[in-house]
Amino acid sequence: MATKAKTGNAVWETIKTIVYALLIAGVFRTLFFQPFWIPSGSMKPTLLIGDFLFVNKMVYGYSYASCPSLRIPAVGLDIDAKDLCGWLAGDNDRILGGEPERGDVVVFRHPVTGRDYIKRLIGLPGDKIQVKDGVLHINGSAVKLEENGVFEEVAEPQGPQRLRPRCENGPVGTGGICQKSEYIETLPNGVSHAILNIDDQASDHTGIYVVPEGHFFFMGDNRDNSSDSRLPQVAGGVGYVPYENLIGRADRVMFSSAGRSMLFFWTWRSDRFFKGIE
């Protein structure tokens, strides 16, 4: 009997330990940092497919979007942040709210689908944003652009989704060198970052977007391969993003996998450990 009691107690202690660990992890993820793995190439060259980072949630304060969404398609689990914290949604406000700055790399919830996106904050409330001949204009003035050589990568399937990169020198066969022109773009507040050019396309020639109050305008650094605020939500884009939909700021890449899974440690990129995000 004593042995059975000890076994029962051991099982119960193990269950309690697991529950406590999950609760602590949940609180940590909700209040402080959320892990994020880059699934696409829309933020190249700043972020590569397979980059793993933590999003700082404290910097912008908290809203319903701070609650984690739990999605595991393999077991049919799909719990949205609004299912957990929907009572906080709707007023476009935040608790202990902090103001994002132009040039921040931000993770946010898509206003329609609820999926997490990561882009660069380009337009603040009241700004007029336009792209003319591939050059970003903010409030009627062109941003500063400087040539920065050529961004090169191998033309091959990348990441779990096996996405092939688009190339300025394309089409490029598998194993060939895919090239894109790289520029340094400097925003009005002095923030500089690299952007890429692939082709002359519709997103290089836009009308004027006037950012509504309480909303923000986002763009990917891989300008010709990014679904962002230049495309309205009804057309599959991001549109204007409400303040309450911001999750946090991405500051540093922890590590990066060039393979199909972040668990394949032999594919980790040696030059991206703890790399700062500019």
PDB file of C-alpha atoms in Angstrom:
ATOM      1  CA  MET A   1       0.000   0.000   0.000  1.00  0.00           C
ATOM      2  CA  ALA A   2       2.817   2.373   0.864  1.00  0.00           C
ATOM      3  CA  THR A   3       4.446   1.778  -2.516  1.00  0.00           C
ATOM      4  CA  LYS A   4       1.192   2.564  -4.346  1.00  0.00           C
ATOM      5  CA  ALA A   5       0.751   5.724  -2.275  1.00  0.00           C
ATOM      6  CA  LYS A   6       4.280   6.868  -3.071  1.00  0.00           C
ATOM      7  CA  THR A   7       3.731   6.136  -6.772  1.00  0.00           C
ATOM      8  CA  GLY A   8       0.462   8.078  -6.713  1.00  0.00           C
ATOM      9  CA  ASN A   9       2.111  11.013  -4.984  1.00  0.00           C
ATOM     10  CA  ALA A  10       4.973  10.999  -7.496  1.00  0.00           C
ATOM     11  CA  VAL A  11       2.536  11.083 -10.424  1.00  0.00           C
ATOM     12  CA  TRP A  12       0.574  13.902  -8.813  1.00  0.00           C
ATOM     13  CA  GLU A  13       3.736  15.902  -8.136  1.00  0.00           C
ATOM     14  CA  THR A  14       4.797  15.462 -11.759  1.00  0.00           C
ATOM     15  CA  ILE A  15       1.412  16.695 -12.984  1.00  0.00           C
ATOM     16  CA  LYS A  16       1.572  19.720 -10.681  1.00  0.00           C
ATOM     17  CA  THR A  17       5.105  20.509 -11.870  1.00  0.00           C
ATOM     18  CA  ILE A  18       3.985  20.413 -15.511  1.00  0.00           C
ATOM     19  CA  VAL A  19       0.938  22.587 -14.796  1.00  0.00           C
ATOM     20  CA  TYR A  20       3.020  25.131 -12.885  1.00  0.00           C
ATOM     21  CA  ALA A  21       5.616  25.192 -15.669  1.00  0.00           C
ATOM     22  CA  LEU A  22       2.911  25.805 -18.286  1.00  0.00           C
ATOM     23  CA  LEU A  23       1.371  28.576 -16.185  1.00  0.00           C
ATOM     24  CA  ILE A  24       4.731  30.278 -15.700  1.00  0.00           C
ATOM     25  CA  ALA A  25       5.505  29.964 -19.417  1.00  0.00           C
ATOM     26  CA  GLY A  26       2.071  31.367 -20.252  1.00  0.00           C
ATOM     27  CA  VAL A  27       2.528  34.363 -17.976  1.00  0.00           C
ATOM     28  CA  PHE A  28       6.052  34.954 -19.314  1.00  0.00           C
ATOM     29  CA  ARG A  29       4.837  34.820 -22.917  1.00  0.00           C
ATOM     30  CA  THR A  30       1.817  37.020 -22.230  1.00  0.00           C
ATOM     31  CA  LEU A  31       3.595  39.746 -20.278  1.00  0.00           C
ATOM     32  CA  PHE A  32       7.215  39.849 -21.375  1.00  0.00           C
ATOM     33  CA  PHE A  33       8.504  38.076 -24.489  1.00  0.00           C
ATOM     34  CA  GLN A  34       6.880  36.035 -27.248  1.00  0.00           C
ATOM     35  CA  PRO A  35       8.889  33.681 -29.474  1.00  0.00           C
ATOM     36  CA  PHE A  36       8.575  34.232 -33.218  1.00  0.00           C
ATOM     37  CA  TRP A  37      10.026  32.274 -36.120  1.00  0.00           C
ATOM     38  CA  ILE A  38      10.328  34.037 -39.481  1.00  0.00           C
ATOM     39  CA  PRO A  39       8.329  32.008 -42.054  1.00  0.00           C
ATOM     40  CA  SER A  40       8.757  34.145 -45.198  1.00  0.00           C
ATOM     41  CA  GLY A  41      11.222  36.413 -46.976  1.00  0.00           C
ATOM     42  CA  SER A  42       9.240  39.657 -46.798  1.00  0.00           C
ATOM     43  CA  MET A  43      11.744  41.249 -44.383  1.00  0.00           C
ATOM     44  CA  LYS A  44      14.979  40.320 -46.157  1.00  0.00           C
ATOM     45  CA  PRO A  45      17.756  41.315 -45.754  1.00  0.00           C
ATOM     46  CA  THR A  46      16.955  42.399 -42.165  1.00  0.00           C
ATOM     47  CA  LEU A  47      15.327  39.073 -41.303  1.00  0.00           C
ATOM     48  CA  LEU A  48      15.863  35.766 -43.083  1.00  0.00           C
ATOM     49  CA  ILE A  49      13.580  32.764 -43.333  1.00  0.00           C
ATOM     50  CA  GLY A  50      14.402  30.634 -40.294  1.00  0.00           C
ATOM     51  CA  ASP A  51      15.399  33.465 -37.940  1.00  0.00           C
ATOM     52  CA  PHE A  52      14.203  32.806 -34.382  1.00  0.00           C
ATOM     53  CA  LEU A  53      13.623  35.796 -32.139  1.00  0.00           C
ATOM     54  CA  PHE A  54      11.785  37.000 -29.045  1.00  0.00           C
ATOM     55  CA  VAL A  55       9.334  39.890 -29.310  1.00  0.00           C
ATOM     56  CA  ASN A  56       9.510  42.488 -26.530  1.00  0.00           C
ATOM     57  CA  LYS A  57       5.898  42.965 -25.357  1.00  0.00           C
ATOM     58  CA  MET A  58       6.653  45.418 -22.566  1.00  0.00           C
ATOM     59  CA  VAL A  59       7.738  48.238 -24.858  1.00  0.00           C
ATOM     60  CA  TYR A  60       4.228  49.019 -26.219  1.00  0.00           C
ATOM     61  CA  GLY A  61       2.180  47.950 -23.192  1.00  0.00           C
ATOM     62  CA  TYR A  62      -0.655  45.426 -23.322  1.00  0.00           C
ATOM     63  CA  SER A  63      -3.907  44.828 -25.182  1.00  0.00           C
ATOM     64  CA  TYR A  64      -5.963  41.796 -26.153  1.00  0.00           C
ATOM     65  CA  ALA A  65      -3.261  41.029 -28.753  1.00  0.00           C
ATOM     66  CA  SER A  66      -0.778  40.420 -25.930  1.00  0.00           C
ATOM     67  CA  CYS A  67      -2.553  37.165 -25.137  1.00  0.00           C
ATOM     68  CA  PRO A  68      -1.059  34.247 -27.077  1.00  0.00           C
ATOM     69  CA  SER A  69      -2.923  32.403 -29.800  1.00  0.00           C
ATOM     70  CA  LEU A  70      -2.555  28.631 -29.547  1.00  0.00           C
ATOM     71  CA  ARG A  71      -2.673  26.936 -32.936  1.00  0.00           C
ATOM     72  CA  ILE A  72      -1.611  23.318 -33.489  1.00  0.00           C
ATOM     73  CA  PRO A  73      -3.349  22.152 -36.695  1.00  0.00           C
ATOM     74  CA  ALA A  74      -2.090  18.575 -36.277  1.00  0.00           C
ATOM     75  CA  VAL A  75      -4.288  18.088 -33.201  1.00  0.00           C
ATOM     76  CA  GLY A  76      -7.037  20.524 -34.176  1.00  0.00           C
ATOM     77  CA  LEU A  77      -6.108  23.126 -31.557  1.00  0.00           C
ATOM     78  CA  ASP A  78      -7.042  26.671 -32.588  1.00  0.00           C
ATOM     79  CA  ILE A  79      -7.472  29.095 -29.678  1.00  0.00           C
ATOM     80  CA  ASP A  80      -7.320  32.730 -30.744  1.00  0.00           C
ATOM     81  CA  ALA A  81      -6.098  35.593 -28.570  1.00  0.00           C
ATOM     82  CA  LYS A  82      -9.619  37.050 -28.709  1.00  0.00           C
ATOM     83  CA  ASP A  83     -10.979  33.816 -27.251  1.00  0.00           C
ATOM     84  CA  LEU A  84      -8.821  34.410 -24.188  1.00  0.00           C
ATOM     85  CA  CYS A  85      -8.699  38.202 -23.938  1.00  0.00           C
ATOM     86  CA  GLY A  86     -11.510  39.439 -26.151  1.00  0.00           C
ATOM     87  CA  TRP A  87     -12.846  41.497 -23.245  1.00  0.00           C
ATOM     88  CA  LEU A  88      -9.880  43.840 -23.772  1.00  0.00           C
ATOM     89  CA  ALA A  89     -10.572  44.368 -27.489  1.00  0.00           C
ATOM     90  CA  GLY A  90     -12.531  47.095 -29.212  1.00  0.00           C
ATOM     91  CA  ASP A  91     -11.373  50.389 -27.720  1.00  0.00           C
ATOM     92  CA  ASN A  92      -8.057  50.552 -29.639  1.00  0.00           C
ATOM     93  CA  ASP A  93      -6.208  51.319 -26.420  1.00  0.00           C
ATOM     94  CA  ARG A  94      -3.515  49.655 -24.341  1.00  0.00           C
ATOM     95  CA  ILE A  95      -2.639  49.168 -20.689  1.00  0.00           C
ATOM     96  CA  LEU A  96       0.680  50.881 -19.813  1.00  0.00           C
ATOM     97  CA  GLY A  97       0.788  51.800 -23.489  1.00  0.00           C
ATOM     98  CA  GLY A  98       4.010  52.945 -25.119  1.00  0.00           C
ATOM     99  CA  GLU A  99       4.252  54.737 -28.460  1.00  0.00           C
ATOM    100  CA  PRO A 100       5.974  52.865 -31.310  1.00  0.00           C
ATOM    101  CA  GLU A 101       8.570  54.752 -33.301  1.00  0.00           C
ATOM    102  CA  ARG A 102       8.999  55.002 -37.033  1.00  0.00           C
ATOM    103  CA  GLY A 103      11.429  52.333 -38.179  1.00  0.00           C
ATOM    104  CA  ASP A 104      10.598  49.809 -35.443  1.00  0.00           C
ATOM    105  CA  VAL A 105      10.347  46.183 -36.578  1.00  0.00           C
ATOM    106  CA  VAL A 106       6.997  45.167 -35.136  1.00  0.00           C
ATOM    107  CA  VAL A 107       5.008  41.965 -34.726  1.00  0.00           C
ATOM    108  CA  PHE A 108       1.255  42.612 -34.947  1.00  0.00           C
ATOM    109  CA  ARG A 109      -2.007  40.779 -35.454  1.00  0.00           C
ATOM    110  CA  HIS A 110      -3.545  41.038 -38.914  1.00  0.00           C
ATOM    111  CA  PRO A 111      -6.733  43.112 -38.487  1.00  0.00           C
ATOM    112  CA  VAL A 112      -8.864  40.511 -40.315  1.00  0.00           C
ATOM    113  CA  THR A 113      -7.242  37.077 -40.105  1.00  0.00           C
ATOM    114  CA  GLY A 114      -5.698  37.457 -36.639  1.00  0.00           C
ATOM    115  CA  ARG A 115      -2.444  35.913 -37.875  1.00  0.00           C
ATOM    116  CA  ASP A 116       0.864  37.302 -36.610  1.00  0.00           C
ATOM    117  CA  TYR A 117       2.820  39.454 -39.074  1.00  0.00           C
ATOM    118  CA  ILE A 118       6.212  41.120 -38.783  1.00  0.00           C
ATOM    119  CA  LYS A 119       6.975  44.310 -40.750  1.00  0.00           C
ATOM    120  CA  ARG A 120       8.683  47.676 -40.377  1.00  0.00           C
ATOM    121  CA  LEU A 121       6.663  50.628 -39.106  1.00  0.00           C
ATOM    122  CA  ILE A 122       6.735  53.305 -41.803  1.00  0.00           C
ATOM    123  CA  GLY A 123       3.702  55.513 -41.250  1.00  0.00           C
ATOM    124  CA  LEU A 124       2.418  57.093 -38.030  1.00  0.00           C
ATOM    125  CA  PRO A 125      -1.124  58.417 -37.472  1.00  0.00           C
ATOM    126  CA  GLY A 126      -1.794  61.375 -39.763  1.00  0.00           C
ATOM    127  CA  ASP A 127       1.130  60.631 -42.111  1.00  0.00           C
ATOM    128  CA  LYS A 128       0.758  60.695 -45.879  1.00  0.00           C
ATOM    129  CA  ILE A 129       2.601  57.735 -47.421  1.00  0.00           C
ATOM    130  CA  GLN A 130       3.300  57.168 -51.107  1.00  0.00           C
ATOM    131  CA  VAL A 131       5.698  55.130 -53.232  1.00  0.00           C
ATOM    132  CA  LYS A 132       6.839  56.825 -56.453  1.00  0.00           C
ATOM    133  CA  ASP A 133       8.996  54.885 -58.901  1.00  0.00           C
ATOM    134  CA  GLY A 134      10.081  52.602 -56.082  1.00  0.00           C
ATOM    135  CA  VAL A 135      11.037  55.445 -53.715  1.00  0.00           C
ATOM    136  CA  LEU A 136       9.183  55.903 -50.435  1.00  0.00           C
ATOM    137  CA  HIS A 137       7.740  59.370 -49.802  1.00  0.00           C
ATOM    138  CA  ILE A 138       6.575  60.458 -46.352  1.00  0.00           C
ATOM    139  CA  ASN A 139       4.490  63.622 -46.058  1.00  0.00           C
ATOM    140  CA  GLY A 140       5.500  64.718 -49.535  1.00  0.00           C
ATOM    141  CA  SER A 141       9.263  64.219 -49.156  1.00  0.00           C
ATOM    142  CA  ALA A 142      11.338  61.364 -50.581  1.00  0.00           C
ATOM    143  CA  VAL A 143      13.369  59.401 -48.055  1.00  0.00           C
ATOM    144  CA  LYS A 144      17.120  59.235 -48.505  1.00  0.00           C
ATOM    145  CA  LEU A 145      18.328  56.222 -50.525  1.00  0.00           C
ATOM    146  CA  GLU A 146      21.914  55.029 -50.972  1.00  0.00           C
ATOM    147  CA  GLU A 147      23.102  52.108 -53.075  1.00  0.00           C
ATOM    148  CA  ASN A 148      24.510  49.292 -50.942  1.00  0.00           C
ATOM    149  CA  GLY A 149      25.677  46.674 -53.408  1.00  0.00           C
ATOM    150  CA  VAL A 150      23.919  43.410 -54.190  1.00  0.00           C
ATOM    151  CA  PHE A 151      22.171  40.957 -51.864  1.00  0.00           C
ATOM    152  CA  GLU A 152      22.911  37.361 -52.882  1.00  0.00           C
ATOM    153  CA  GLU A 153      21.386  34.040 -51.846  1.00  0.00           C
ATOM    154  CA  VAL A 154      21.170  30.546 -53.301  1.00  0.00           C
ATOM    155  CA  ALA A 155      18.108  29.978 -55.491  1.00  0.00           C
ATOM    156  CA  GLU A 156      16.602  27.009 -53.684  1.00  0.00           C
ATOM    157  CA  PRO A 157      13.515  26.166 -51.597  1.00  0.00           C
ATOM    158  CA  GLN A 158      13.729  27.802 -48.151  1.00  0.00           C
ATOM    159  CA  GLY A 159      12.162  27.027 -44.775  1.00  0.00           C
ATOM    160  CA  PRO A 160       9.306  24.643 -43.897  1.00  0.00           C
ATOM    161  CA  GLN A 161       7.127  26.077 -46.671  1.00  0.00           C
ATOM    162  CA  ARG A 162       9.930  25.525 -49.212  1.00  0.00           C
ATOM    163  CA  LEU A 163       9.549  29.030 -50.614  1.00  0.00           C
ATOM    164  CA  ARG A 164      11.738  29.960 -53.567  1.00  0.00           C
ATOM    165  CA  PRO A 165      13.242  33.465 -53.562  1.00  0.00           C
ATOM    166  CA  ARG A 166      12.383  35.965 -56.266  1.00  0.00           C
ATOM    167  CA  CYS A 167      15.444  37.265 -58.098  1.00  0.00           C
ATOM    168  CA  GLU A 168      16.236  40.513 -59.887  1.00  0.00           C
ATOM    169  CA  ASN A 169      18.526  38.540 -62.201  1.00  0.00           C
ATOM    170  CA  GLY A 170      15.922  35.779 -62.606  1.00  0.00           C
ATOM    171  CA  PRO A 171      14.797  33.341 -63.595  1.00  0.00           C
ATOM    172  CA  VAL A 172      17.591  31.473 -61.825  1.00  0.00           C
ATOM    173  CA  GLY A 173      17.826  27.687 -61.744  1.00  0.00           C
ATOM    174  CA  THR A 174      18.083  25.715 -58.513  1.00  0.00           C
ATOM    175  CA  GLY A 175      21.522  26.134 -56.984  1.00  0.00           C
ATOM    176  CA  GLY A 176      22.229  29.343 -58.880  1.00  0.00           C
ATOM    177  CA  ILE A 177      22.926  32.730 -57.315  1.00  0.00           C
ATOM    178  CA  CYS A 178      19.830  34.866 -56.807  1.00  0.00           C
ATOM    179  CA  GLN A 179      20.591  38.583 -56.752  1.00  0.00           C
ATOM    180  CA  LYS A 180      18.679  41.683 -55.631  1.00  0.00           C
ATOM    181  CA  SER A 181      19.787  45.315 -55.546  1.00  0.00           C
ATOM    182  CA  GLU A 182      20.258  46.530 -51.981  1.00  0.00           C
ATOM    183  CA  TYR A 183      19.804  50.100 -50.741  1.00  0.00           C
ATOM    184  CA  ILE A 184      20.090  51.863 -47.390  1.00  0.00           C
ATOM    185  CA  GLU A 185      16.900  53.777 -46.669  1.00  0.00           C
ATOM    186  CA  THR A 186      16.928  56.531 -44.053  1.00  0.00           C
ATOM    187  CA  LEU A 187      13.611  57.580 -42.526  1.00  0.00           C
ATOM    188  CA  PRO A 188      12.846  61.157 -41.381  1.00  0.00           C
ATOM    189  CA  ASN A 189      13.734  60.344 -37.751  1.00  0.00           C
ATOM    190  CA  GLY A 190      17.205  59.132 -38.777  1.00  0.00           C
ATOM    191  CA  VAL A 191      16.542  55.381 -38.617  1.00  0.00           C
ATOM    192  CA  SER A 192      18.473  53.616 -41.405  1.00  0.00           C
ATOM    193  CA  HIS A 193      17.932  50.078 -42.668  1.00  0.00           C
ATOM    194  CA  ALA A 194      18.513  47.978 -45.764  1.00  0.00           C
ATOM    195  CA  ILE A 195      15.822  47.332 -48.368  1.00  0.00           C
ATOM    196  CA  LEU A 196      15.794  45.191 -51.516  1.00  0.00           C
ATOM    197  CA  ASN A 197      14.590  45.757 -55.075  1.00  0.00           C
ATOM    198  CA  ILE A 198      13.539  42.974 -57.421  1.00  0.00           C
ATOM    199  CA  ASP A 199      11.419  44.417 -60.199  1.00  0.00           C
ATOM    200  CA  ASP A 200       9.334  47.357 -61.362  1.00  0.00           C
ATOM    201  CA  GLN A 201       5.787  46.516 -60.322  1.00  0.00           C
ATOM    202  CA  ALA A 202       2.497  48.057 -59.204  1.00  0.00           C
ATOM    203  CA  SER A 203       3.572  48.391 -55.559  1.00  0.00           C
ATOM    204  CA  ASP A 204       6.385  50.730 -56.715  1.00  0.00           C
ATOM    205  CA  HIS A 205       3.767  53.223 -57.949  1.00  0.00           C
ATOM    206  CA  THR A 206       1.014  53.906 -55.447  1.00  0.00           C
ATOM    207  CA  GLY A 207      -1.494  56.562 -54.570  1.00  0.00           C
ATOM    208  CA  ILE A 208      -1.306  58.530 -51.342  1.00  0.00           C
ATOM    209  CA  TYR A 209      -2.212  56.676 -48.164  1.00  0.00           C
ATOM    210  CA  VAL A 210      -3.399  58.854 -45.270  1.00  0.00           C
ATOM    211  CA  VAL A 211      -2.860  56.934 -42.032  1.00  0.00           C
ATOM    212  CA  PRO A 212      -5.946  57.204 -39.770  1.00  0.00           C
ATOM    213  CA  GLU A 213      -5.740  58.258 -36.145  1.00  0.00           C
ATOM    214  CA  GLY A 214      -4.864  55.328 -33.885  1.00  0.00           C
ATOM    215  CA  HIS A 215      -3.465  53.269 -36.781  1.00  0.00           C
ATOM    216  CA  PHE A 216      -0.076  52.535 -38.365  1.00  0.00           C
ATOM    217  CA  PHE A 217       1.312  51.803 -41.833  1.00  0.00           C
ATOM    218  CA  PHE A 218       3.729  48.887 -42.270  1.00  0.00           C
ATOM    219  CA  MET A 219       6.006  47.745 -45.100  1.00  0.00           C
ATOM    220  CA  GLY A 220       8.389  44.833 -45.604  1.00  0.00           C
ATOM    221  CA  ASP A 221      12.069  45.548 -46.280  1.00  0.00           C
ATOM    222  CA  ASN A 222      11.938  43.154 -49.250  1.00  0.00           C
ATOM    223  CA  ARG A 223       9.795  45.756 -50.953  1.00  0.00           C
ATOM    224  CA  ASP A 224       8.775  43.812 -54.064  1.00  0.00           C
ATOM    225  CA  ASN A 225       7.974  40.620 -52.179  1.00  0.00           C
ATOM    226  CA  SER A 226       5.866  41.781 -49.232  1.00  0.00           C
ATOM    227  CA  SER A 227       2.144  41.769 -48.509  1.00  0.00           C
ATOM    228  CA  ASP A 228       1.809  44.870 -46.339  1.00  0.00           C
ATOM    229  CA  SER A 229      -0.118  48.117 -45.824  1.00  0.00           C
ATOM    230  CA  ARG A 230       0.199  49.064 -49.483  1.00  0.00           C
ATOM    231  CA  LEU A 231      -2.497  46.496 -50.229  1.00  0.00           C
ATOM    232  CA  PRO A 232      -5.926  46.806 -48.543  1.00  0.00           C
ATOM    233  CA  GLN A 233      -7.231  44.028 -46.341  1.00  0.00           C
ATOM    234  CA  VAL A 234     -10.033  43.160 -48.774  1.00  0.00           C
ATOM    235  CA  ALA A 235      -7.363  42.426 -51.403  1.00  0.00           C
ATOM    236  CA  GLY A 236      -5.333  40.163 -49.113  1.00  0.00           C
ATOM    237  CA  GLY A 237      -3.016  42.846 -47.767  1.00  0.00           C
ATOM    238  CA  VAL A 238      -2.562  44.319 -44.310  1.00  0.00           C
ATOM    239  CA  GLY A 239      -4.035  47.788 -44.687  1.00  0.00           C
ATOM    240  CA  TYR A 240      -3.897  50.134 -41.722  1.00  0.00           C
ATOM    241  CA  VAL A 241      -3.142  48.365 -38.424  1.00  0.00           C
ATOM    242  CA  PRO A 242      -4.901  49.509 -35.206  1.00  0.00           C
ATOM    243  CA  TYR A 243      -2.802  50.419 -32.167  1.00  0.00           C
ATOM    244  CA  GLU A 244      -4.388  47.603 -30.124  1.00  0.00           C
ATOM    245  CA  ASN A 245      -3.203  45.013 -32.664  1.00  0.00           C
ATOM    246  CA  LEU A 246       0.494  45.599 -31.934  1.00  0.00           C
ATOM    247  CA  ILE A 247       2.127  42.700 -30.090  1.00  0.00           C
ATOM    248  CA  GLY A 248       5.663  43.950 -29.579  1.00  0.00           C
ATOM    249  CA  ARG A 249       8.998  45.025 -31.019  1.00  0.00           C
ATOM    250  CA  ALA A 250      11.614  42.671 -32.448  1.00  0.00           C
ATOM    251  CA  ASP A 251      15.078  43.695 -31.223  1.00  0.00           C
ATOM    252  CA  ARG A 252      17.418  40.741 -31.669  1.00  0.00           C
ATOM    253  CA  VAL A 253      17.695  37.420 -33.543  1.00  0.00           C
ATOM    254  CA  MET A 254      18.560  34.652 -31.080  1.00  0.00           C
ATOM    255  CA  PHE A 255      19.615  32.109 -33.698  1.00  0.00           C
ATOM    256  CA  SER A 256      18.772  31.219 -37.277  1.00  0.00           C
ATOM    257  CA  SER A 257      18.193  27.963 -39.144  1.00  0.00           C
ATOM    258  CA  ALA A 258      18.766  27.674 -42.885  1.00  0.00           C
ATOM    259  CA  GLY A 259      17.000  24.290 -42.950  1.00  0.00           C
ATOM    260  CA  ARG A 260      13.392  23.104 -42.832  1.00  0.00           C
ATOM    261  CA  SER A 261      13.224  23.126 -39.018  1.00  0.00           C
ATOM    262  CA  MET A 262      14.801  25.174 -36.242  1.00  0.00           C
ATOM    263  CA  LEU A 263      15.556  21.833 -34.569  1.00  0.00           C
ATOM    264  CA  PHE A 264      18.068  20.971 -37.319  1.00  0.00           C
ATOM    265  CA  PHE A 265      20.973  22.542 -35.423  1.00  0.00           C
ATOM    266  CA  TRP A 266      23.469  21.571 -38.129  1.00  0.00           C
ATOM    267  CA  THR A 267      21.749  24.093 -40.434  1.00  0.00           C
ATOM    268  CA  TRP A 268      22.044  27.016 -37.982  1.00  0.00           C
ATOM    269  CA  ARG A 269      23.702  30.117 -39.442  1.00  0.00           C
ATOM    270  CA  SER A 270      26.853  30.855 -37.452  1.00  0.00           C
ATOM    271  CA  ASP A 271      26.780  34.610 -38.189  1.00  0.00           C
ATOM    272  CA  ARG A 272      23.289  35.300 -36.785  1.00  0.00           C
ATOM    273  CA  PHE A 273      23.536  34.314 -33.114  1.00  0.00           C
ATOM    274  CA  PHE A 274      22.194  37.221 -30.967  1.00  0.00           C
ATOM    275  CA  LYS A 275      22.259  39.518 -33.995  1.00  0.00           C
ATOM    276  CA  GLY A 276      20.725  42.941 -33.389  1.00  0.00           C
ATOM    277  CA  ILE A 277      17.829  44.009 -35.622  1.00  0.00           C
ATOM    278  CA  GLU A 278      18.287  47.391 -37.267  1.00  0.00           C
TER     279      GLU A 278
END
